[in-house]
Amino acid sequence: MPDPAYPTPEAAEAAFYAAFEARSLDAMMAVWGRDDSIACIHPLAAPLNGHAAVAAGWHSMFLAAGQFRVQVEVAHEMREADQVIRIVREYLIIGQETEPRPPILATNVYRKETGGWRMMLHHASPLQVGGTPPARTPPVVLH
Amino acid sequence: MPDPAYPTPEAAEAAFYAAFEARSLDAMMAVWGRDDSIACIHPLAAPLNGHAAVAAGWHSMFLAAGQFRVQVEVAHEMREADQVIRIVREYLIIGQETEPRPPILATNVYRKETGGWRMMLHHASPLQVGGTPPARTPPVVLH
């Protein structure tokens, strides 16, 4: 596959989610930055660092996954000249289901490299829908 | 409180976790960048954007929390001249307990501003210990 050029962070993000939905490892890895400091965190999983580990993580996920579609909604964005961070909600619709599963929250970091924008970091985590943010520590128990 | 200057991302990170442990809202908010594009994601919770929302989130958390200590372990780092991203494991030890709770994974983004390094983004999420990374979609069911 020729090395694709993504003219904007949005183009890189569209390619990322298209590769995710297509479960295509080649298309997925084409979106990632050339620097080996890239990092990917799948929901609840340990961080994967560098191309080999990031590719192995997607390979396992694609092997395990059935067909699905993903809808992406941008929650927040931080733009700099050479870097954009986008916090998005991912809604997965599995197989023949008609309603999306509870959303996954992802922080996506894109950086401008020679040849275009590429993904540097993807941190995905479950989002508890409809609940209040859980405390990180149990409430104080008064005796 | 005078505006503190953090000479390194590590100093900003140390101040962040000291404020977290001390449950001090003033100390916590001093660590955050002056730009209102800051974002904070507590485990399982929706993203909070801007100073008012980020401060309200920490205020709620500190009100609900009892005493705890936190140990921080760096898993990965991406360094640029004006920005550092650190992926860390947070181990919370609650009250009089002697063993830490299962770790929280956090992506911390620090940026160099006039006056020093400050936090721009904190995305914290549960880390499933000892398990294999969960698939994002159920396995294909063969009929």
PDB file of C-alpha atoms in Angstrom:
ATOM      1  CA  MET A   1       0.000   0.000   0.000  1.00  0.00           C
ATOM      2  CA  PRO A   2       1.431   3.441  -0.867  1.00  0.00           C
ATOM      3  CA  ASP A   3       2.045   5.662   2.106  1.00  0.00           C
ATOM      4  CA  PRO A   4      -1.143   7.735   2.451  1.00  0.00           C
ATOM      5  CA  ALA A   5      -1.025  11.450   3.225  1.00  0.00           C
ATOM      6  CA  TYR A   6      -3.660  12.866   5.536  1.00  0.00           C
ATOM      7  CA  PRO A   7      -4.002  16.626   4.933  1.00  0.00           C
ATOM      8  CA  THR A   8      -5.832  17.291   8.224  1.00  0.00           C
ATOM      9  CA  PRO A   9      -6.310  15.651  11.636  1.00  0.00           C
ATOM     10  CA  GLU A  10      -9.926  15.078  10.585  1.00  0.00           C
ATOM     11  CA  ALA A  11      -8.761  13.097   7.538  1.00  0.00           C
ATOM     12  CA  ALA A  12      -6.478  10.995   9.725  1.00  0.00           C
ATOM     13  CA  GLU A  13      -9.319  10.402  12.176  1.00  0.00           C
ATOM     14  CA  ALA A  14     -11.711   9.402   9.399  1.00  0.00           C
ATOM     15  CA  ALA A  15      -9.093   6.948   8.101  1.00  0.00           C
ATOM     16  CA  PHE A  16      -8.557   5.602  11.626  1.00  0.00           C
ATOM     17  CA  TYR A  17     -12.241   4.820  12.173  1.00  0.00           C
ATOM     18  CA  ALA A  18     -12.647   3.478   8.628  1.00  0.00           C
ATOM     19  CA  ALA A  19      -9.752   1.066   9.273  1.00  0.00           C
ATOM     20  CA  PHE A  20     -11.266   0.141  12.654  1.00  0.00           C
ATOM     21  CA  GLU A  21     -14.651  -0.620  11.080  1.00  0.00           C
ATOM     22  CA  ALA A  22     -13.044  -2.514   8.178  1.00  0.00           C
ATOM     23  CA  ARG A  23     -10.868  -4.452  10.668  1.00  0.00           C
ATOM     24  CA  SER A  24      -7.942  -3.821   8.310  1.00  0.00           C
ATOM     25  CA  LEU A  25      -4.560  -3.950  10.016  1.00  0.00           C
ATOM     26  CA  ASP A  26      -2.721  -2.420   7.016  1.00  0.00           C
ATOM     27  CA  ALA A  27      -5.140   0.487   6.808  1.00  0.00           C
ATOM     28  CA  MET A  28      -5.012   0.924  10.580  1.00  0.00           C
ATOM     29  CA  MET A  29      -1.230   1.006  10.858  1.00  0.00           C
ATOM     30  CA  ALA A  30      -0.984   3.463   7.919  1.00  0.00           C
ATOM     31  CA  VAL A  31      -2.735   6.061  10.096  1.00  0.00           C
ATOM     32  CA  TRP A  32      -0.179   5.881  12.912  1.00  0.00           C
ATOM     33  CA  GLY A  33       2.842   8.175  13.202  1.00  0.00           C
ATOM     34  CA  ARG A  34       6.231   7.004  12.025  1.00  0.00           C
ATOM     35  CA  ASP A  35       7.819   7.761  15.393  1.00  0.00           C
ATOM     36  CA  ASP A  36       8.040   4.628  17.538  1.00  0.00           C
ATOM     37  CA  SER A  37       6.860   6.534  20.612  1.00  0.00           C
ATOM     38  CA  ILE A  38       3.206   5.970  19.566  1.00  0.00           C
ATOM     39  CA  ALA A  39       0.920   4.563  22.250  1.00  0.00           C
ATOM     40  CA  CYS A  40      -2.467   2.854  22.211  1.00  0.00           C
ATOM     41  CA  ILE A  41      -4.737   2.018  25.134  1.00  0.00           C
ATOM     42  CA  HIS A  42      -7.732  -0.223  24.456  1.00  0.00           C
ATOM     43  CA  PRO A  43     -10.603  -0.096  26.952  1.00  0.00           C
ATOM     44  CA  LEU A  44      -9.499  -1.499  30.353  1.00  0.00           C
ATOM     45  CA  ALA A  45      -6.251  -2.806  28.842  1.00  0.00           C
ATOM     46  CA  ALA A  46      -2.614  -2.039  29.557  1.00  0.00           C
ATOM     47  CA  PRO A  47      -0.895   0.566  27.371  1.00  0.00           C
ATOM     48  CA  LEU A  48       0.784  -0.630  24.165  1.00  0.00           C
ATOM     49  CA  ASN A  49       3.880   1.295  23.099  1.00  0.00           C
ATOM     50  CA  GLY A  50       5.628   1.316  19.706  1.00  0.00           C
ATOM     51  CA  HIS A  51       4.538   0.000  16.298  1.00  0.00           C
ATOM     52  CA  ALA A  52       5.015  -3.710  16.991  1.00  0.00           C
ATOM     53  CA  ALA A  53       2.907  -3.698  20.158  1.00  0.00           C
ATOM     54  CA  VAL A  54       0.255  -1.352  18.752  1.00  0.00           C
ATOM     55  CA  ALA A  55      -0.094  -3.513  15.610  1.00  0.00           C
ATOM     56  CA  ALA A  56      -0.294  -6.715  17.691  1.00  0.00           C
ATOM     57  CA  GLY A  57      -3.068  -5.147  19.790  1.00  0.00           C
ATOM     58  CA  TRP A  58      -5.175  -4.253  16.756  1.00  0.00           C
ATOM     59  CA  HIS A  59      -4.472  -7.659  15.180  1.00  0.00           C
ATOM     60  CA  SER A  60      -5.873  -9.434  18.266  1.00  0.00           C
ATOM     61  CA  MET A  61      -8.865  -7.120  18.398  1.00  0.00           C
ATOM     62  CA  PHE A  62      -9.673  -7.579  14.715  1.00  0.00           C
ATOM     63  CA  LEU A  63      -9.381 -11.379  14.999  1.00  0.00           C
ATOM     64  CA  ALA A  64     -11.820 -11.425  17.928  1.00  0.00           C
ATOM     65  CA  ALA A  65     -14.320  -8.940  16.533  1.00  0.00           C
ATOM     66  CA  GLY A  66     -17.369  -9.642  14.436  1.00  0.00           C
ATOM     67  CA  GLN A  67     -18.787  -7.097  12.024  1.00  0.00           C
ATOM     68  CA  PHE A  68     -19.647  -3.699  13.486  1.00  0.00           C
ATOM     69  CA  ARG A  69     -20.150  -0.077  12.565  1.00  0.00           C
ATOM     70  CA  VAL A  70     -18.852   2.869  14.542  1.00  0.00           C
ATOM     71  CA  GLN A  71     -20.277   6.369  14.890  1.00  0.00           C
ATOM     72  CA  VAL A  72     -17.989   9.066  16.234  1.00  0.00           C
ATOM     73  CA  GLU A  73     -18.994  12.264  18.003  1.00  0.00           C
ATOM     74  CA  VAL A  74     -16.414  14.922  18.918  1.00  0.00           C
ATOM     75  CA  ALA A  75     -16.745  16.063  22.544  1.00  0.00           C
ATOM     76  CA  HIS A  76     -13.767  18.415  22.759  1.00  0.00           C
ATOM     77  CA  GLU A  77     -10.811  19.570  20.719  1.00  0.00           C
ATOM     78  CA  MET A  78      -7.459  21.225  21.479  1.00  0.00           C
ATOM     79  CA  ARG A  79      -5.757  22.647  18.385  1.00  0.00           C
ATOM     80  CA  GLU A  80      -2.122  23.663  18.038  1.00  0.00           C
ATOM     81  CA  ALA A  81      -0.190  24.308  14.809  1.00  0.00           C
ATOM     82  CA  ASP A  82       1.434  20.851  14.750  1.00  0.00           C
ATOM     83  CA  GLN A  83      -0.826  18.849  17.028  1.00  0.00           C
ATOM     84  CA  VAL A  84      -4.498  18.301  17.594  1.00  0.00           C
ATOM     85  CA  ILE A  85      -6.090  16.432  20.481  1.00  0.00           C
ATOM     86  CA  ARG A  86      -9.656  15.272  19.983  1.00  0.00           C
ATOM     87  CA  ILE A  87     -11.798  13.722  22.701  1.00  0.00           C
ATOM     88  CA  VAL A  88     -14.507  11.677  21.030  1.00  0.00           C
ATOM     89  CA  ARG A  89     -17.360   9.347  21.907  1.00  0.00           C
ATOM     90  CA  GLU A  90     -17.351   6.102  19.901  1.00  0.00           C
ATOM     91  CA  TYR A  91     -20.725   4.394  19.438  1.00  0.00           C
ATOM     92  CA  LEU A  92     -20.420   0.821  18.209  1.00  0.00           C
ATOM     93  CA  ILE A  93     -23.320  -0.900  16.508  1.00  0.00           C
ATOM     94  CA  ILE A  94     -22.692  -4.625  16.532  1.00  0.00           C
ATOM     95  CA  GLY A  95     -23.754  -6.967  13.721  1.00  0.00           C
ATOM     96  CA  GLN A  96     -27.445  -6.608  12.959  1.00  0.00           C
ATOM     97  CA  GLU A  97     -28.262  -4.617  16.079  1.00  0.00           C
ATOM     98  CA  THR A  98     -30.016  -1.292  15.521  1.00  0.00           C
ATOM     99  CA  GLU A  99     -28.997   0.556  18.705  1.00  0.00           C
ATOM    100  CA  PRO A 100     -25.425   1.455  19.586  1.00  0.00           C
ATOM    101  CA  ARG A 101     -23.705  -0.012  22.644  1.00  0.00           C
ATOM    102  CA  PRO A 102     -22.837   2.359  25.525  1.00  0.00           C
ATOM    103  CA  PRO A 103     -20.174   4.752  24.263  1.00  0.00           C
ATOM    104  CA  ILE A 104     -16.432   4.427  24.541  1.00  0.00           C
ATOM    105  CA  LEU A 105     -14.584   7.653  25.305  1.00  0.00           C
ATOM    106  CA  ALA A 106     -11.323   8.186  23.422  1.00  0.00           C
ATOM    107  CA  THR A 107      -8.552  10.746  23.557  1.00  0.00           C
ATOM    108  CA  ASN A 108      -6.941  10.864  20.106  1.00  0.00           C
ATOM    109  CA  VAL A 109      -3.693  12.775  19.575  1.00  0.00           C
ATOM    110  CA  TYR A 110      -2.667  13.659  16.002  1.00  0.00           C
ATOM    111  CA  ARG A 111       0.645  15.189  14.991  1.00  0.00           C
ATOM    112  CA  LYS A 112       1.757  16.846  11.771  1.00  0.00           C
ATOM    113  CA  GLU A 113       4.604  14.908  10.193  1.00  0.00           C
ATOM    114  CA  THR A 114       6.301  15.190   6.821  1.00  0.00           C
ATOM    115  CA  GLY A 115       3.637  13.823   4.525  1.00  0.00           C
ATOM    116  CA  GLY A 116       0.652  14.746   6.645  1.00  0.00           C
ATOM    117  CA  TRP A 117      -1.161  14.256   9.929  1.00  0.00           C
ATOM    118  CA  ARG A 118      -0.929  10.962  11.790  1.00  0.00           C
ATOM    119  CA  MET A 119      -2.138   9.441  15.043  1.00  0.00           C
ATOM    120  CA  MET A 120       0.292   9.433  17.970  1.00  0.00           C
ATOM    121  CA  LEU A 121      -1.923   8.301  20.828  1.00  0.00           C
ATOM    122  CA  HIS A 122      -5.291   6.619  21.253  1.00  0.00           C
ATOM    123  CA  HIS A 123      -6.597   6.169  24.803  1.00  0.00           C
ATOM    124  CA  ALA A 124     -10.016   4.523  24.828  1.00  0.00           C
ATOM    125  CA  SER A 125     -12.023   3.797  27.973  1.00  0.00           C
ATOM    126  CA  PRO A 126     -15.572   2.905  28.961  1.00  0.00           C
ATOM    127  CA  LEU A 127     -17.996   5.736  29.638  1.00  0.00           C
ATOM    128  CA  GLN A 128     -20.636   5.126  32.270  1.00  0.00           C
ATOM    129  CA  VAL A 129     -23.843   6.425  30.768  1.00  0.00           C
ATOM    130  CA  GLY A 130     -26.448   8.184  32.859  1.00  0.00           C
ATOM    131  CA  GLY A 131     -24.555   7.829  36.118  1.00  0.00           C
ATOM    132  CA  THR A 132     -22.788  10.418  38.179  1.00  0.00           C
ATOM    133  CA  PRO A 133     -18.992  10.349  38.019  1.00  0.00           C
ATOM    134  CA  PRO A 134     -17.889   7.647  40.450  1.00  0.00           C
ATOM    135  CA  ALA A 135     -15.674   8.732  43.323  1.00  0.00           C
ATOM    136  CA  ARG A 136     -12.159   7.360  43.064  1.00  0.00           C
ATOM    137  CA  THR A 137     -12.245   6.469  46.702  1.00  0.00           C
ATOM    138  CA  PRO A 138     -15.094   5.183  48.855  1.00  0.00           C
ATOM    139  CA  PRO A 139     -16.940   7.830  50.877  1.00  0.00           C
ATOM    140  CA  VAL A 140     -15.790   8.368  54.430  1.00  0.00           C
ATOM    141  CA  VAL A 141     -17.570   5.990  56.787  1.00  0.00           C
ATOM    142  CA  LEU A 142     -18.626   7.735  59.993  1.00  0.00           C
ATOM    143  CA  HIS A 143     -18.720   5.510  63.069  1.00  0.00           C
TER     144      HIS A 143
ATOM    145  CA  MET B   1      -1.752  31.612  46.692  1.00  0.00           C
ATOM    146  CA  PRO B   2       1.022  32.998  44.397  1.00  0.00           C
ATOM    147  CA  ASP B   3       1.069  31.517  40.929  1.00  0.00           C
ATOM    148  CA  PRO B   4       3.493  28.595  41.149  1.00  0.00           C
ATOM    149  CA  ALA B   5       6.037  27.898  38.420  1.00  0.00           C
ATOM    150  CA  TYR B   6       6.774  24.298  37.507  1.00  0.00           C
ATOM    151  CA  PRO B   7      10.184  24.089  35.828  1.00  0.00           C
ATOM    152  CA  THR B   8       9.577  20.611  34.344  1.00  0.00           C
ATOM    153  CA  PRO B   9       6.642  18.362  33.452  1.00  0.00           C
ATOM    154  CA  GLU B  10       7.790  16.118  36.305  1.00  0.00           C
ATOM    155  CA  ALA B  11       7.447  19.016  38.761  1.00  0.00           C
ATOM    156  CA  ALA B  12       3.940  19.741  37.459  1.00  0.00           C
ATOM    157  CA  GLU B  13       3.057  16.052  37.759  1.00  0.00           C
ATOM    158  CA  ALA B  14       4.388  15.855  41.323  1.00  0.00           C
ATOM    159  CA  ALA B  15       2.304  18.937  42.218  1.00  0.00           C
ATOM    160  CA  PHE B  16      -0.759  17.391  40.556  1.00  0.00           C
ATOM    161  CA  TYR B  17      -0.566  14.171  42.578  1.00  0.00           C
ATOM    162  CA  ALA B  18       0.311  16.065  45.785  1.00  0.00           C
ATOM    163  CA  ALA B  19      -2.822  18.207  45.309  1.00  0.00           C
ATOM    164  CA  PHE B  20      -4.854  15.064  44.531  1.00  0.00           C
ATOM    165  CA  GLU B  21      -3.651  13.342  47.713  1.00  0.00           C
ATOM    166  CA  ALA B  22      -4.150  16.499  49.787  1.00  0.00           C
ATOM    167  CA  ARG B  23      -7.635  16.955  48.269  1.00  0.00           C
ATOM    168  CA  SER B  24      -6.789  20.640  47.854  1.00  0.00           C
ATOM    169  CA  LEU B  25      -8.778  22.352  45.120  1.00  0.00           C
ATOM    170  CA  ASP B  26      -6.558  25.467  45.131  1.00  0.00           C
ATOM    171  CA  ALA B  27      -3.391  23.404  44.791  1.00  0.00           C
ATOM    172  CA  MET B  28      -5.035  21.224  42.126  1.00  0.00           C
ATOM    173  CA  MET B  29      -6.217  24.093  39.957  1.00  0.00           C
ATOM    174  CA  ALA B  30      -2.815  25.832  40.180  1.00  0.00           C
ATOM    175  CA  VAL B  31      -1.319  22.931  38.210  1.00  0.00           C
ATOM    176  CA  TRP B  32      -3.678  23.337  35.249  1.00  0.00           C
ATOM    177  CA  GLY B  33      -2.875  25.393  32.147  1.00  0.00           C
ATOM    178  CA  ARG B  34      -4.230  28.918  31.836  1.00  0.00           C
ATOM    179  CA  ASP B  35      -5.824  28.146  28.462  1.00  0.00           C
ATOM    180  CA  ASP B  36      -9.512  27.312  28.869  1.00  0.00           C
ATOM    181  CA  SER B  37      -9.225  24.383  26.446  1.00  0.00           C
ATOM    182  CA  ILE B  38      -8.052  22.121  29.322  1.00  0.00           C
ATOM    183  CA  ALA B  39      -9.881  18.807  29.670  1.00  0.00           C
ATOM    184  CA  CYS B  40     -10.220  16.265  32.456  1.00  0.00           C
ATOM    185  CA  ILE B  41     -11.734  12.786  32.314  1.00  0.00           C
ATOM    186  CA  HIS B  42     -12.298  10.966  35.622  1.00  0.00           C
ATOM    187  CA  PRO B  43     -12.638   7.167  35.477  1.00  0.00           C
ATOM    188  CA  LEU B  44     -15.846   6.171  33.635  1.00  0.00           C
ATOM    189  CA  ALA B  45     -17.079   9.783  33.659  1.00  0.00           C
ATOM    190  CA  ALA B  46     -17.904  12.222  30.862  1.00  0.00           C
ATOM    191  CA  PRO B  47     -15.188  14.675  29.800  1.00  0.00           C
ATOM    192  CA  LEU B  48     -14.988  18.008  31.624  1.00  0.00           C
ATOM    193  CA  ASN B  49     -13.809  20.960  29.548  1.00  0.00           C
ATOM    194  CA  GLY B  50     -12.578  24.358  30.743  1.00  0.00           C
ATOM    195  CA  HIS B  51     -11.556  25.624  34.178  1.00  0.00           C
ATOM    196  CA  ALA B  52     -15.030  25.913  35.701  1.00  0.00           C
ATOM    197  CA  ALA B  53     -16.028  22.339  34.820  1.00  0.00           C
ATOM    198  CA  VAL B  54     -12.631  20.846  35.676  1.00  0.00           C
ATOM    199  CA  ALA B  55     -12.639  22.600  39.081  1.00  0.00           C
ATOM    200  CA  ALA B  56     -16.232  21.488  39.776  1.00  0.00           C
ATOM    201  CA  GLY B  57     -15.238  17.887  39.000  1.00  0.00           C
ATOM    202  CA  TRP B  58     -12.316  17.916  41.432  1.00  0.00           C
ATOM    203  CA  HIS B  59     -14.450  19.697  44.058  1.00  0.00           C
ATOM    204  CA  SER B  60     -17.051  16.889  43.910  1.00  0.00           C
ATOM    205  CA  MET B  61     -14.372  14.230  44.015  1.00  0.00           C
ATOM    206  CA  PHE B  62     -12.588  15.782  46.984  1.00  0.00           C
ATOM    207  CA  LEU B  63     -15.868  16.179  48.906  1.00  0.00           C
ATOM    208  CA  ALA B  64     -16.718  12.504  48.381  1.00  0.00           C
ATOM    209  CA  ALA B  65     -13.260  11.095  49.062  1.00  0.00           C
ATOM    210  CA  GLY B  66     -11.834   9.938  52.333  1.00  0.00           C
ATOM    211  CA  GLN B  67      -8.129   9.985  53.081  1.00  0.00           C
ATOM    212  CA  PHE B  68      -5.894   8.158  50.619  1.00  0.00           C
ATOM    213  CA  ARG B  69      -2.364   8.003  49.313  1.00  0.00           C
ATOM    214  CA  VAL B  70      -1.390   7.631  45.674  1.00  0.00           C
ATOM    215  CA  GLN B  71       1.655   5.987  44.146  1.00  0.00           C
ATOM    216  CA  VAL B  72       2.451   6.812  40.545  1.00  0.00           C
ATOM    217  CA  GLU B  73       4.404   4.686  38.063  1.00  0.00           C
ATOM    218  CA  VAL B  74       5.290   5.986  34.591  1.00  0.00           C
ATOM    219  CA  ALA B  75       4.440   3.488  31.838  1.00  0.00           C
ATOM    220  CA  HIS B  76       5.320   5.558  28.777  1.00  0.00           C
ATOM    221  CA  GLU B  77       6.427   9.043  27.828  1.00  0.00           C
ATOM    222  CA  MET B  78       6.388  11.137  24.635  1.00  0.00           C
ATOM    223  CA  ARG B  79       8.619  14.211  24.845  1.00  0.00           C
ATOM    224  CA  GLU B  80       8.539  17.267  22.576  1.00  0.00           C
ATOM    225  CA  ALA B  81      10.130  20.668  23.198  1.00  0.00           C
ATOM    226  CA  ASP B  82       6.914  22.292  24.425  1.00  0.00           C
ATOM    227  CA  GLN B  83       4.807  19.301  25.363  1.00  0.00           C
ATOM    228  CA  VAL B  84       5.167  16.056  27.257  1.00  0.00           C
ATOM    229  CA  ILE B  85       2.641  13.240  27.393  1.00  0.00           C
ATOM    230  CA  ARG B  86       3.026  10.774  30.246  1.00  0.00           C
ATOM    231  CA  ILE B  87       1.013   7.574  30.574  1.00  0.00           C
ATOM    232  CA  VAL B  88       1.035   6.559  34.225  1.00  0.00           C
ATOM    233  CA  ARG B  89      -0.432   3.945  36.533  1.00  0.00           C
ATOM    234  CA  GLU B  90      -2.006   5.400  39.680  1.00  0.00           C
ATOM    235  CA  TYR B  91      -2.146   3.120  42.718  1.00  0.00           C
ATOM    236  CA  LEU B  92      -4.467   4.399  45.424  1.00  0.00           C
ATOM    237  CA  ILE B  93      -4.121   3.203  48.993  1.00  0.00           C
ATOM    238  CA  ILE B  94      -7.318   4.014  50.839  1.00  0.00           C
ATOM    239  CA  GLY B  95      -7.449   5.018  54.505  1.00  0.00           C
ATOM    240  CA  GLN B  96      -5.668   2.472  56.700  1.00  0.00           C
ATOM    241  CA  GLU B  97      -5.416  -0.216  54.018  1.00  0.00           C
ATOM    242  CA  THR B  98      -1.936  -1.545  53.313  1.00  0.00           C
ATOM    243  CA  GLU B  99      -2.414  -2.767  49.736  1.00  0.00           C
ATOM    244  CA  PRO B 100      -3.191  -0.487  46.793  1.00  0.00           C
ATOM    245  CA  ARG B 101      -6.453  -0.790  44.878  1.00  0.00           C
ATOM    246  CA  PRO B 102      -6.303  -2.002  41.249  1.00  0.00           C
ATOM    247  CA  PRO B 103      -4.520   0.675  39.240  1.00  0.00           C
ATOM    248  CA  ILE B 104      -6.037   3.550  37.333  1.00  0.00           C
ATOM    249  CA  LEU B 105      -4.378   4.306  33.998  1.00  0.00           C
ATOM    250  CA  ALA B 106      -3.937   7.991  33.155  1.00  0.00           C
ATOM    251  CA  THR B 107      -2.772   9.928  30.128  1.00  0.00           C
ATOM    252  CA  ASN B 108      -1.377  13.242  31.361  1.00  0.00           C
ATOM    253  CA  VAL B 109      -0.531  15.999  28.873  1.00  0.00           C
ATOM    254  CA  TYR B 110       1.714  18.851  30.036  1.00  0.00           C
ATOM    255  CA  ARG B 111       2.474  21.979  28.044  1.00  0.00           C
ATOM    256  CA  LYS B 112       5.137  24.645  28.469  1.00  0.00           C
ATOM    257  CA  GLU B 113       3.557  28.026  29.118  1.00  0.00           C
ATOM    258  CA  THR B 114       5.033  31.358  30.163  1.00  0.00           C
ATOM    259  CA  GLY B 115       5.887  30.684  33.786  1.00  0.00           C
ATOM    260  CA  GLY B 116       6.418  26.964  33.478  1.00  0.00           C
ATOM    261  CA  TRP B 117       4.885  23.609  32.663  1.00  0.00           C
ATOM    262  CA  ARG B 118       1.216  22.969  33.337  1.00  0.00           C
ATOM    263  CA  MET B 119      -1.342  20.204  32.846  1.00  0.00           C
ATOM    264  CA  MET B 120      -3.576  20.443  29.777  1.00  0.00           C
ATOM    265  CA  LEU B 121      -5.289  17.062  29.824  1.00  0.00           C
ATOM    266  CA  HIS B 122      -5.867  14.239  32.292  1.00  0.00           C
ATOM    267  CA  HIS B 123      -7.675  11.135  31.034  1.00  0.00           C
ATOM    268  CA  ALA B 124      -8.006   8.508  33.760  1.00  0.00           C
ATOM    269  CA  SER B 125      -9.616   5.104  33.280  1.00  0.00           C
ATOM    270  CA  PRO B 126      -9.795   1.740  35.040  1.00  0.00           C
ATOM    271  CA  LEU B 127      -7.153  -0.845  34.201  1.00  0.00           C
ATOM    272  CA  GLN B 128      -8.216  -4.466  34.297  1.00  0.00           C
ATOM    273  CA  VAL B 129      -5.444  -6.274  36.122  1.00  0.00           C
ATOM    274  CA  GLY B 130      -4.346  -9.734  35.145  1.00  0.00           C
ATOM    275  CA  GLY B 131      -6.879 -10.124  32.371  1.00  0.00           C
ATOM    276  CA  THR B 132      -6.416 -10.149  28.628  1.00  0.00           C
ATOM    277  CA  PRO B 133      -7.481  -7.006  26.808  1.00  0.00           C
ATOM    278  CA  PRO B 134     -11.232  -7.288  26.312  1.00  0.00           C
ATOM    279  CA  ALA B 135     -12.528  -7.277  22.763  1.00  0.00           C
ATOM    280  CA  ARG B 136     -14.540  -4.169  21.925  1.00  0.00           C
ATOM    281  CA  THR B 137     -17.144  -6.309  20.257  1.00  0.00           C
ATOM    282  CA  PRO B 138     -18.452  -9.732  21.210  1.00  0.00           C
ATOM    283  CA  PRO B 139     -16.894 -12.653  19.322  1.00  0.00           C
ATOM    284  CA  VAL B 140     -18.681 -13.829  16.235  1.00  0.00           C
ATOM    285  CA  VAL B 141     -21.362 -16.351  17.140  1.00  0.00           C
ATOM    286  CA  LEU B 142     -21.386 -19.269  14.711  1.00  0.00           C
ATOM    287  CA  HIS B 143     -24.796 -20.825  14.164  1.00  0.00           C
TER     288      HIS B 143
END
